[in-house]
Short mmCIF file of N, CA and C in Angstrom, two decimals:
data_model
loop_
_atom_site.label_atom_id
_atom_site.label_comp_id
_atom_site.label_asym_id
_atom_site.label_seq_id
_atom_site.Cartn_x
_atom_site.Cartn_y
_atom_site.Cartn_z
N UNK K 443 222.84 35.28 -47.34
CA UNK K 443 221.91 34.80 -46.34
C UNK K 443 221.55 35.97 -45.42
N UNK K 444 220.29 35.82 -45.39
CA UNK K 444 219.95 37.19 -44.53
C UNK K 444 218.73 36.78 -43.31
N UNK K 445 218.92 37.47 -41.99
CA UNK K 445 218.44 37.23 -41.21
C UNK K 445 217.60 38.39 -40.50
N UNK K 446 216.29 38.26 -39.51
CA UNK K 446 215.81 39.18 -38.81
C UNK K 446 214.99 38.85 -37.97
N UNK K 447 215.68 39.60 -36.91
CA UNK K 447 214.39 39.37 -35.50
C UNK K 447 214.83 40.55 -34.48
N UNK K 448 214.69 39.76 -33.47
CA UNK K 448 214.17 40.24 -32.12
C UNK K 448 215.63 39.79 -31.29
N UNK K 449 216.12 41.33 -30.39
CA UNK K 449 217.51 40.79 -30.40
C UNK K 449 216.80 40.51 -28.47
N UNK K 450 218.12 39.47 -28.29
CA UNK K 450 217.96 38.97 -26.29
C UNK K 450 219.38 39.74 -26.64
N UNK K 451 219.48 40.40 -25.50
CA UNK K 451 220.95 40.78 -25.06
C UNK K 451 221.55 40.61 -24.22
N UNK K 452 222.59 39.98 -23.79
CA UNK K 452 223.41 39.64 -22.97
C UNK K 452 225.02 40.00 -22.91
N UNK K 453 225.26 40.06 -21.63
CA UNK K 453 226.77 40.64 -21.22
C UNK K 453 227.88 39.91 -21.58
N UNK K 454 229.22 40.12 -20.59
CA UNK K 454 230.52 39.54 -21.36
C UNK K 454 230.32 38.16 -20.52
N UNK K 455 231.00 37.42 -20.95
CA UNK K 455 231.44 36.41 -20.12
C UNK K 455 230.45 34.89 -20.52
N UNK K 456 229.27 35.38 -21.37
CA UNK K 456 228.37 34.09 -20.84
C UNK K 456 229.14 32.78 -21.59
N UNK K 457 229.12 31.76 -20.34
CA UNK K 457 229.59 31.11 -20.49
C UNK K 457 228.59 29.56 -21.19
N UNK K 458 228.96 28.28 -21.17
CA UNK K 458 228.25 26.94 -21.94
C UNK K 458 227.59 26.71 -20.54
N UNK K 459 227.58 26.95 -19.76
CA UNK K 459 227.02 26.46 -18.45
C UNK K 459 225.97 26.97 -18.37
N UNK K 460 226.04 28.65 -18.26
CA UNK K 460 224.97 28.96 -18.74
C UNK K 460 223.78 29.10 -19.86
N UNK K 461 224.31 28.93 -20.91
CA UNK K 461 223.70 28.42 -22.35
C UNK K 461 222.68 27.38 -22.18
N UNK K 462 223.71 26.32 -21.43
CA UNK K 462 222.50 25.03 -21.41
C UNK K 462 223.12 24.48 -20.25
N UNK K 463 222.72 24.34 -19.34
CA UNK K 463 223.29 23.97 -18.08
C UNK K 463 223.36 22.63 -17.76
N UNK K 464 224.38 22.19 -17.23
CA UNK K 464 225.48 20.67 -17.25
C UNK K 464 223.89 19.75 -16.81
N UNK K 465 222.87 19.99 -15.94
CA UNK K 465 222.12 18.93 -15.98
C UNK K 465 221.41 18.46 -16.52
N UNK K 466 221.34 19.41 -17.58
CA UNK K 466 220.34 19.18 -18.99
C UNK K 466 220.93 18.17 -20.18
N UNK K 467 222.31 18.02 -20.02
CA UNK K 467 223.54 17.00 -20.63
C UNK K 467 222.83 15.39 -20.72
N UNK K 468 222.11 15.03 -20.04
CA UNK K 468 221.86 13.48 -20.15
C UNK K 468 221.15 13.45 -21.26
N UNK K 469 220.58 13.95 -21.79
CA UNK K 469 219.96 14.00 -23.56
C UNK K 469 220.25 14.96 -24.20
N UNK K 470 221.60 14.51 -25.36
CA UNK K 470 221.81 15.43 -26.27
C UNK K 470 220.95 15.58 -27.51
N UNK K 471 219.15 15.22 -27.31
CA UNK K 471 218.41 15.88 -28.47
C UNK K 471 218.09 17.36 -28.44
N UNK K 472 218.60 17.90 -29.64
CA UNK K 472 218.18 19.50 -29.63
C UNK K 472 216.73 19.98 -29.32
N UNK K 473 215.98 19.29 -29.71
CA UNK K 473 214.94 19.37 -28.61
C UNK K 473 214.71 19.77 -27.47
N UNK K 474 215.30 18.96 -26.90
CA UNK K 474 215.21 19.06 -25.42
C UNK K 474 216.33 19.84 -24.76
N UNK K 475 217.36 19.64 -25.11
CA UNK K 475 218.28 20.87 -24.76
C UNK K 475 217.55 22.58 -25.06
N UNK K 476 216.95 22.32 -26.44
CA UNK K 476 216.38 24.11 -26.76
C UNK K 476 215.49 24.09 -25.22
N UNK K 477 214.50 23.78 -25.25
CA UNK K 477 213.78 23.64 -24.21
C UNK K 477 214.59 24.47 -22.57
N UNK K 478 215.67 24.28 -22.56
CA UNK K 478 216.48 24.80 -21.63
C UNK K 478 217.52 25.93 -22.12
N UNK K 479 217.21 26.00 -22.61
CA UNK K 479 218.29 27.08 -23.39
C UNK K 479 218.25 28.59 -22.80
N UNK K 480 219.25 28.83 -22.50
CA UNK K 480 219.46 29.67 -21.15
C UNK K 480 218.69 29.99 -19.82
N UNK K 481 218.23 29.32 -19.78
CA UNK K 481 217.40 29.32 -18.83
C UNK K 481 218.43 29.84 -17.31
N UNK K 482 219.41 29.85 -16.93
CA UNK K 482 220.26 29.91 -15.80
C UNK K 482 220.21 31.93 -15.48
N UNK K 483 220.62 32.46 -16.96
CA UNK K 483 220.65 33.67 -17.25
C UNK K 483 219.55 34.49 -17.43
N UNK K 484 218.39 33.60 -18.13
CA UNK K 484 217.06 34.31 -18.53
C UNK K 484 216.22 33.38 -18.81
N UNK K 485 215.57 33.44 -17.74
CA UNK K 485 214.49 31.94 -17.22
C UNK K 485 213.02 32.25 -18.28
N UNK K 486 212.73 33.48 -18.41
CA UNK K 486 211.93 32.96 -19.56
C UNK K 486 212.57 33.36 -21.28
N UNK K 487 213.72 33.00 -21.64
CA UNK K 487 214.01 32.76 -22.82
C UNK K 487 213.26 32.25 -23.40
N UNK K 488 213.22 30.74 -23.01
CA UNK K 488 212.41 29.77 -23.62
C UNK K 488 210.91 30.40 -24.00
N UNK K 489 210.38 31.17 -23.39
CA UNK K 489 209.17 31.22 -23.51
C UNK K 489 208.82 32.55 -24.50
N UNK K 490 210.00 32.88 -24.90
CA UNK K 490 209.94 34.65 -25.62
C UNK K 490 210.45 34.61 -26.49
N UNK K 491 211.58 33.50 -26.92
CA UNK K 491 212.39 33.40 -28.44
C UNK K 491 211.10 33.09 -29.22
N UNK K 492 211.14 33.76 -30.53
CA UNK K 492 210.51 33.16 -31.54
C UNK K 492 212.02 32.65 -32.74
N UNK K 493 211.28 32.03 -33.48
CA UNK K 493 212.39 31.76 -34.90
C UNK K 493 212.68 32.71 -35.20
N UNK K 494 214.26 32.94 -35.64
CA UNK K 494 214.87 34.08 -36.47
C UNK K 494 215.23 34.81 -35.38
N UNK K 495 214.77 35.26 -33.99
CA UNK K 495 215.18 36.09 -33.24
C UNK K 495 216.78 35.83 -32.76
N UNK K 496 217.40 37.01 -32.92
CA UNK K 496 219.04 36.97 -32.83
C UNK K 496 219.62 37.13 -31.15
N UNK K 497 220.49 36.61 -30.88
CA UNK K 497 221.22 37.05 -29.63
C UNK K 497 222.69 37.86 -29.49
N UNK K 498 222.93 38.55 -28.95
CA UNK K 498 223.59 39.84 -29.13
C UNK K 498 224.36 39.99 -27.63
N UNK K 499 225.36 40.05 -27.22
CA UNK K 499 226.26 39.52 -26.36
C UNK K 499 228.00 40.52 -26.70
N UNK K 500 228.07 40.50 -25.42
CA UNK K 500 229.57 41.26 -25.03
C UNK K 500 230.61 40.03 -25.55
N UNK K 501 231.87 40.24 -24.60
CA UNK K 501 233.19 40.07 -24.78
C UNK K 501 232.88 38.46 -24.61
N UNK K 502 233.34 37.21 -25.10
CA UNK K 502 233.96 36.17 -24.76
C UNK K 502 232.77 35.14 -24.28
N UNK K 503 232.04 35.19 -25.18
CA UNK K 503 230.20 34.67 -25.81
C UNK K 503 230.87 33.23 -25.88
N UNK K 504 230.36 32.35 -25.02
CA UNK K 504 230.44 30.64 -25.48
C UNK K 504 231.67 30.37 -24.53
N UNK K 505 232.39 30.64 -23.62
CA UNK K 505 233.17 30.36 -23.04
C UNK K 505 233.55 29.41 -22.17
N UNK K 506 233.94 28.05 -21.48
CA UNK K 506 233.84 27.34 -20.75
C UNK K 506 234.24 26.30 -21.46
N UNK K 507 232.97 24.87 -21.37
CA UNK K 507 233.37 23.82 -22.24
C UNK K 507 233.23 23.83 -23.52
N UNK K 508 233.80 22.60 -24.12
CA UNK K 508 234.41 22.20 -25.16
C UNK K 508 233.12 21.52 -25.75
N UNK K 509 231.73 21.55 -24.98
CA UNK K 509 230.90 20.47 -25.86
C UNK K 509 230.01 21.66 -26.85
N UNK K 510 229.46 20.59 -27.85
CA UNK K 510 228.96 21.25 -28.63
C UNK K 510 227.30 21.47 -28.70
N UNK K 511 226.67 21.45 -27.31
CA UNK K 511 225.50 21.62 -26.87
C UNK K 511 224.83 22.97 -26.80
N UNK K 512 225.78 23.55 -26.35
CA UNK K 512 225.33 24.77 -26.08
C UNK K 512 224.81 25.61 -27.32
N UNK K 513 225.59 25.74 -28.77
CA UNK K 513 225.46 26.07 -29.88
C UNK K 513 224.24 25.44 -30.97
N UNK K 514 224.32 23.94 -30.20
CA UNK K 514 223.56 23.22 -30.80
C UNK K 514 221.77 23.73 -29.93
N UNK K 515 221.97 24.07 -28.65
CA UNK K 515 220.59 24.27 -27.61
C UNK K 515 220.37 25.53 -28.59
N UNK K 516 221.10 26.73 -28.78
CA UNK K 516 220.64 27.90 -29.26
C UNK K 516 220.27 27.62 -30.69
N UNK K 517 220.54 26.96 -31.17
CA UNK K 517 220.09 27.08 -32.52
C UNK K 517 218.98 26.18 -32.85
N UNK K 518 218.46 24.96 -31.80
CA UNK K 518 217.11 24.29 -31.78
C UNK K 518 215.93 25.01 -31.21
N UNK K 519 216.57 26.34 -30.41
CA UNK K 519 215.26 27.37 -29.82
C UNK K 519 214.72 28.34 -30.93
N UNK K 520 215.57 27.71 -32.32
CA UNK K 520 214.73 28.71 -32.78
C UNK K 520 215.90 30.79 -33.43
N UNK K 521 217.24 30.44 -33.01
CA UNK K 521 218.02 31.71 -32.68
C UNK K 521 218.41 31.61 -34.28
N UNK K 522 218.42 32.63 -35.09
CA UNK K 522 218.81 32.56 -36.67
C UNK K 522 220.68 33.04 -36.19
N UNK K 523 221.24 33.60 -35.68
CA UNK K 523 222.71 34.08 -35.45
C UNK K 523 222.77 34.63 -34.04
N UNK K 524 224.32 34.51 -33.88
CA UNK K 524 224.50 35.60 -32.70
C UNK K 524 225.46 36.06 -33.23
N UNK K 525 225.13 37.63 -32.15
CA UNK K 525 226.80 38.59 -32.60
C UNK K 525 227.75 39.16 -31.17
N UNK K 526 228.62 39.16 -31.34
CA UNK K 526 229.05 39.48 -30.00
C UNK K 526 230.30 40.11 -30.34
N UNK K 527 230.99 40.56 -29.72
CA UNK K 527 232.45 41.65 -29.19
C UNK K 527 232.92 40.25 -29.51
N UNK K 528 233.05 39.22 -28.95
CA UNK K 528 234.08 38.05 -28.45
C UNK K 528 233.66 36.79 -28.72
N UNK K 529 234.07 35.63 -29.24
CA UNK K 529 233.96 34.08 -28.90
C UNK K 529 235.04 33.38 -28.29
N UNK K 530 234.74 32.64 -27.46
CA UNK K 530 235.45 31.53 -27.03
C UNK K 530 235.52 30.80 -28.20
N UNK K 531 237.11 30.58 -28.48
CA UNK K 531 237.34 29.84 -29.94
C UNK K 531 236.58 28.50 -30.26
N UNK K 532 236.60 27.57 -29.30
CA UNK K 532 236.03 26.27 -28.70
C UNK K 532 234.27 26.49 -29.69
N UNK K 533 233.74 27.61 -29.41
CA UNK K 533 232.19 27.79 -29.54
C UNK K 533 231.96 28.34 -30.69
N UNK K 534 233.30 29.52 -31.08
CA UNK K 534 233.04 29.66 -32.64
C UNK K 534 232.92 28.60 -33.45
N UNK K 535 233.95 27.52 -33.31
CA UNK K 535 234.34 26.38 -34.30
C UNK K 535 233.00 25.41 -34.08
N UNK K 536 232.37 25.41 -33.00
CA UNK K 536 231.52 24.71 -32.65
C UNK K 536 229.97 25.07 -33.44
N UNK K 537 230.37 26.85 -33.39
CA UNK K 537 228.89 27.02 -33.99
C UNK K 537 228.60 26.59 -35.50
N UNK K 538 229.83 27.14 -35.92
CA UNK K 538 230.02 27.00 -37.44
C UNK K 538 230.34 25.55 -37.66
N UNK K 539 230.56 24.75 -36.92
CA UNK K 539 230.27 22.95 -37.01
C UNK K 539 228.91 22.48 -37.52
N UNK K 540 228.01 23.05 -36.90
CA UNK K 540 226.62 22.42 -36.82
C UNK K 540 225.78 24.09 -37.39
N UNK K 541 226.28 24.86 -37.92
CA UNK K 541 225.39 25.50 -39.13
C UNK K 541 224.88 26.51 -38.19
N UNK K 542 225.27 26.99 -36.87
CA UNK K 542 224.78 28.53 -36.21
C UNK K 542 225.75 29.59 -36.39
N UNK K 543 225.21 30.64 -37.69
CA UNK K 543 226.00 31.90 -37.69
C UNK K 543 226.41 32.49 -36.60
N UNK K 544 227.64 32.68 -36.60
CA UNK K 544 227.96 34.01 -35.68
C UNK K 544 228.70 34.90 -36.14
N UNK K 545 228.59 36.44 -35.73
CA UNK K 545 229.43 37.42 -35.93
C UNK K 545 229.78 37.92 -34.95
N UNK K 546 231.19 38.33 -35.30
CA UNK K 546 231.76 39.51 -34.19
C UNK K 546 231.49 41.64 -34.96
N UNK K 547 231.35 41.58 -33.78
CA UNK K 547 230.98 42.95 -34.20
C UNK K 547 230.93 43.51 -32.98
N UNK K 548 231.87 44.99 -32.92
CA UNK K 548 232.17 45.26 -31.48
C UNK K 548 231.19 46.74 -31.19
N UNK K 549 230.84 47.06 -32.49
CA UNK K 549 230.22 48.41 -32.42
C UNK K 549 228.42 47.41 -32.13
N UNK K 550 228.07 47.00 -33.01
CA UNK K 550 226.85 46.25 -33.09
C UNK K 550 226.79 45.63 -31.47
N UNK K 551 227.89 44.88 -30.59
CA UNK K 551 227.29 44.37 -29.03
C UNK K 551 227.25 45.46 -28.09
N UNK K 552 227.57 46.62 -28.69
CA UNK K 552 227.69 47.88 -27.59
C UNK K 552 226.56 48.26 -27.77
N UNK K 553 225.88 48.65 -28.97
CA UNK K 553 225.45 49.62 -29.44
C UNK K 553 223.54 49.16 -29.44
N UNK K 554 223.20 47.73 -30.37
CA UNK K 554 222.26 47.57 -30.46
C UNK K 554 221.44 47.14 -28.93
N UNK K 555 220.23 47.29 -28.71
CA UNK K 555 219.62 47.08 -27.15
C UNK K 555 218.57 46.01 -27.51
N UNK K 556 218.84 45.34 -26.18
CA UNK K 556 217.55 44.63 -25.86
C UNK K 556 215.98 44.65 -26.35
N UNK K 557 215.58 43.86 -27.08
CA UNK K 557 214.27 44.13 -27.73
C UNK K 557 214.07 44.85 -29.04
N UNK K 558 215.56 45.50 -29.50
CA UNK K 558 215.52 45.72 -31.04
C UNK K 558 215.59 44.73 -31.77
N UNK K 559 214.66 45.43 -32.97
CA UNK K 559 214.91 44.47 -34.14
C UNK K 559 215.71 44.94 -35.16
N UNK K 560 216.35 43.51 -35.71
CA UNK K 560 217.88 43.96 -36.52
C UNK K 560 217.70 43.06 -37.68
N UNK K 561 218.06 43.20 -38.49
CA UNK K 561 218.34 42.79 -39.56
C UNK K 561 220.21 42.18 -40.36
N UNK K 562 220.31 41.27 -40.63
CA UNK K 562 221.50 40.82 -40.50
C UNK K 562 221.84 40.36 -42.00
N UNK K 563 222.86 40.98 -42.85
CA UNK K 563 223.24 40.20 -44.42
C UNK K 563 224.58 39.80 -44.00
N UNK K 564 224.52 38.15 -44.15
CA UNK K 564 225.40 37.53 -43.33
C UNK K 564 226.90 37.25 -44.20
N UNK K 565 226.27 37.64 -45.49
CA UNK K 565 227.01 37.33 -47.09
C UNK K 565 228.39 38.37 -46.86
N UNK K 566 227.18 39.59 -46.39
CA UNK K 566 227.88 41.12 -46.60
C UNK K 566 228.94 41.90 -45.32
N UNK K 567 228.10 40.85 -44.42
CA UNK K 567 228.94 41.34 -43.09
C UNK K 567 228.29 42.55 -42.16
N UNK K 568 226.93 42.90 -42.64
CA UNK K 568 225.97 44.11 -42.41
C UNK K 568 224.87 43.75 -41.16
N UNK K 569 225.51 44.68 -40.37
CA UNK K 569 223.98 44.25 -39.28
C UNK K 569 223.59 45.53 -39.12
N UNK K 570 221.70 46.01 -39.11
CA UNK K 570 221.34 47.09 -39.53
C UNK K 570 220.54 47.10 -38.33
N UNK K 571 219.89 48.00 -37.09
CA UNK K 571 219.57 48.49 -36.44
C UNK K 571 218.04 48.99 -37.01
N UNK K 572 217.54 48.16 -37.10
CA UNK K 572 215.61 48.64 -37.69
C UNK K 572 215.54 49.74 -36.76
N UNK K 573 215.03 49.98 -35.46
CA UNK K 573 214.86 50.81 -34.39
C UNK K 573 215.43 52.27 -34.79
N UNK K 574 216.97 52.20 -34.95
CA UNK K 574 217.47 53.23 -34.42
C UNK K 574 218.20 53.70 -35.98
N UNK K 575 217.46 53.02 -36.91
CA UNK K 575 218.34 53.29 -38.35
C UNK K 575 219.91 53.22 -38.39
N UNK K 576 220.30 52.22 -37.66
CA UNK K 576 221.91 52.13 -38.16
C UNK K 576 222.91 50.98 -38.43
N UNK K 577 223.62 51.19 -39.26
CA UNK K 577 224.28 50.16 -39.49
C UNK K 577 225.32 49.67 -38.63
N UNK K 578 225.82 48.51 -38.54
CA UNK K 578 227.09 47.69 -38.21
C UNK K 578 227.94 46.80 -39.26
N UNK K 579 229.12 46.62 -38.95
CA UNK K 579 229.23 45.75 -39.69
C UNK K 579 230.61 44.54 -39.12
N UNK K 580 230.71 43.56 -39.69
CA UNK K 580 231.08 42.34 -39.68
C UNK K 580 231.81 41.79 -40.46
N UNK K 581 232.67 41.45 -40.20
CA UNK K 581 233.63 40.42 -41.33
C UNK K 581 233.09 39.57 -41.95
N UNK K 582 232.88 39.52 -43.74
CA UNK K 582 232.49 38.82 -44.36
C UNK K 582 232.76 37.71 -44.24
N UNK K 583 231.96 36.62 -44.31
CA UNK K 583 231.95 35.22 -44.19
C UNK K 583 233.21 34.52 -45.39
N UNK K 584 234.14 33.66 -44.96
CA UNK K 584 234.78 33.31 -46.38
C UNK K 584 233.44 32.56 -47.30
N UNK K 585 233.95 31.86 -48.81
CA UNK K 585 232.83 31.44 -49.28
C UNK K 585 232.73 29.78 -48.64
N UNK K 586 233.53 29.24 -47.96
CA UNK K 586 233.83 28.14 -47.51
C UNK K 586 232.37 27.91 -46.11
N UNK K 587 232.75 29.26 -45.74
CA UNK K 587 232.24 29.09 -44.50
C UNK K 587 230.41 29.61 -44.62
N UNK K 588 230.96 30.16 -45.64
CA UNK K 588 228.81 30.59 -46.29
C UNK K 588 228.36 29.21 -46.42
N UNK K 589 229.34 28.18 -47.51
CA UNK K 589 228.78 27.01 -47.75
C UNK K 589 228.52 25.92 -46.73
N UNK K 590 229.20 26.21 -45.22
CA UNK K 590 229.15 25.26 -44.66
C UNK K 590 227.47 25.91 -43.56
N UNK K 591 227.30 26.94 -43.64
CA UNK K 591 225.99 27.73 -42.37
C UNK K 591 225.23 27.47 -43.85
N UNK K 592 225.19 27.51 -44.84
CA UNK K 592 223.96 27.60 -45.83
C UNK K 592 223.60 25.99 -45.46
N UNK K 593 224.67 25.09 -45.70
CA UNK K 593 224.35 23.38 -45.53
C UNK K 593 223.90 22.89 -44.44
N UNK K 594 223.97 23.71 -43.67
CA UNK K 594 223.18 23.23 -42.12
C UNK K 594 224.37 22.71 -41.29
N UNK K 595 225.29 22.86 -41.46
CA UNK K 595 226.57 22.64 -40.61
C UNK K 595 227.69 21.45 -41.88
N UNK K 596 228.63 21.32 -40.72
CA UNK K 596 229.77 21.04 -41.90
C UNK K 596 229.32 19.55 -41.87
N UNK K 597 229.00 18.87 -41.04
CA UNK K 597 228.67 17.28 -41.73
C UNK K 597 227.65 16.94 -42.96
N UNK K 598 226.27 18.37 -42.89
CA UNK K 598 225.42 18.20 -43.65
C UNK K 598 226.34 18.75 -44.87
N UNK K 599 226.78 19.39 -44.91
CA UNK K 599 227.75 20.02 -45.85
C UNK K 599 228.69 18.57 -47.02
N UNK K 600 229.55 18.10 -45.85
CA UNK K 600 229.79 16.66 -46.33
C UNK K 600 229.32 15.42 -46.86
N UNK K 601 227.97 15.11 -46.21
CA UNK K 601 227.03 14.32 -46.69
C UNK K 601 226.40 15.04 -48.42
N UNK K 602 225.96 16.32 -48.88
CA UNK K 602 225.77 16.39 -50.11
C UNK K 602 226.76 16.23 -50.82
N UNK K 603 228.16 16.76 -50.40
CA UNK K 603 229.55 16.73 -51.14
C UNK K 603 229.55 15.06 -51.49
N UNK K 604 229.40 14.16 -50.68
CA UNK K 604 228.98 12.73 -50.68
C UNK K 604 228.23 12.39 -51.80
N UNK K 605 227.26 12.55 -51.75
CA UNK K 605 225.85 12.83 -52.48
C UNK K 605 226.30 12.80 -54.07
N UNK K 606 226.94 13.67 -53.94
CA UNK K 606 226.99 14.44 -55.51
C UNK K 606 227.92 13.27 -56.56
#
């Protein structure tokens, strides 16, 4: 699975509050959560993500609560992966619940900037630096976990396993 866009960059720490902020909670349609999707941190997100564009983030990315909104807001705006130094365990398990790649990659959140475009082989563990010609790289996905981000998260995952 391979991905490419337009990276937003952000620092250590961001937390679910900021992702999608607690008053936006009374409707959990991804819809309407994307619609707010970071808005606390970077008020015109909303208005500058296109599809496929990646987010790229320091130490301890998704941190705070336990709900699964925040992962779910970034990935209805339109975000193909994020990569970061760090996850809050809570947000890894969360992303890879509902089918939003993430990687850690400590050289790739230092290194790549704001407004590059990157290219991501999610199979391979490769994140490539269009801009500045360079590579990163990432811990390969197990094949468990390819099958569950290829299925659109692990329930859609279950429902074909169903299916079959």
């Amino acid at each position: 699975m391979k991905f490419r866009g337009r990276v937003f960059k952000y620092g250590d720490n961001v937390d679910t509050d900021v992702i999608i902020p607690a008053r936006y909670l009374n409707n959990p349609e991804p819809e309407i959560l994307a619609q707010h999707c970071m808005e606390d941190i970077d008020k015109d997100f909303v208005k500058k993500v296109k599809k496929g564009d990646i987010i790229v983030a320091g130490r301890n990315f998704g941190s705070g609560s336990s709900r699964e909104h925040a992962p779910l807001s970034i990935k209805a705006a339109g975000v193909s992966c994020v990569i970061a130094e760090s996850f809050a365990r809570i947000f890894y398990r969360n992303a890879i619940n509902i089918g939003l790649p993430i990687l850690i990659s400590k050289e790739a959140s230092h290194n790549i900037q704001d407004g590059s475009e990157i290219e991501v082989d999610l199979d391979n563990g490769i994140i490539k630096d269009l801009k500045n010609k360079k590579e990163y790289y990432s811990e390969k996905y197990p094949k468990f976990l390819q099958e569950i981000i290829s299925s659109g998260g692990l329930i859609e995952k279950i429902k074909k396993e169903v299916a079959q």
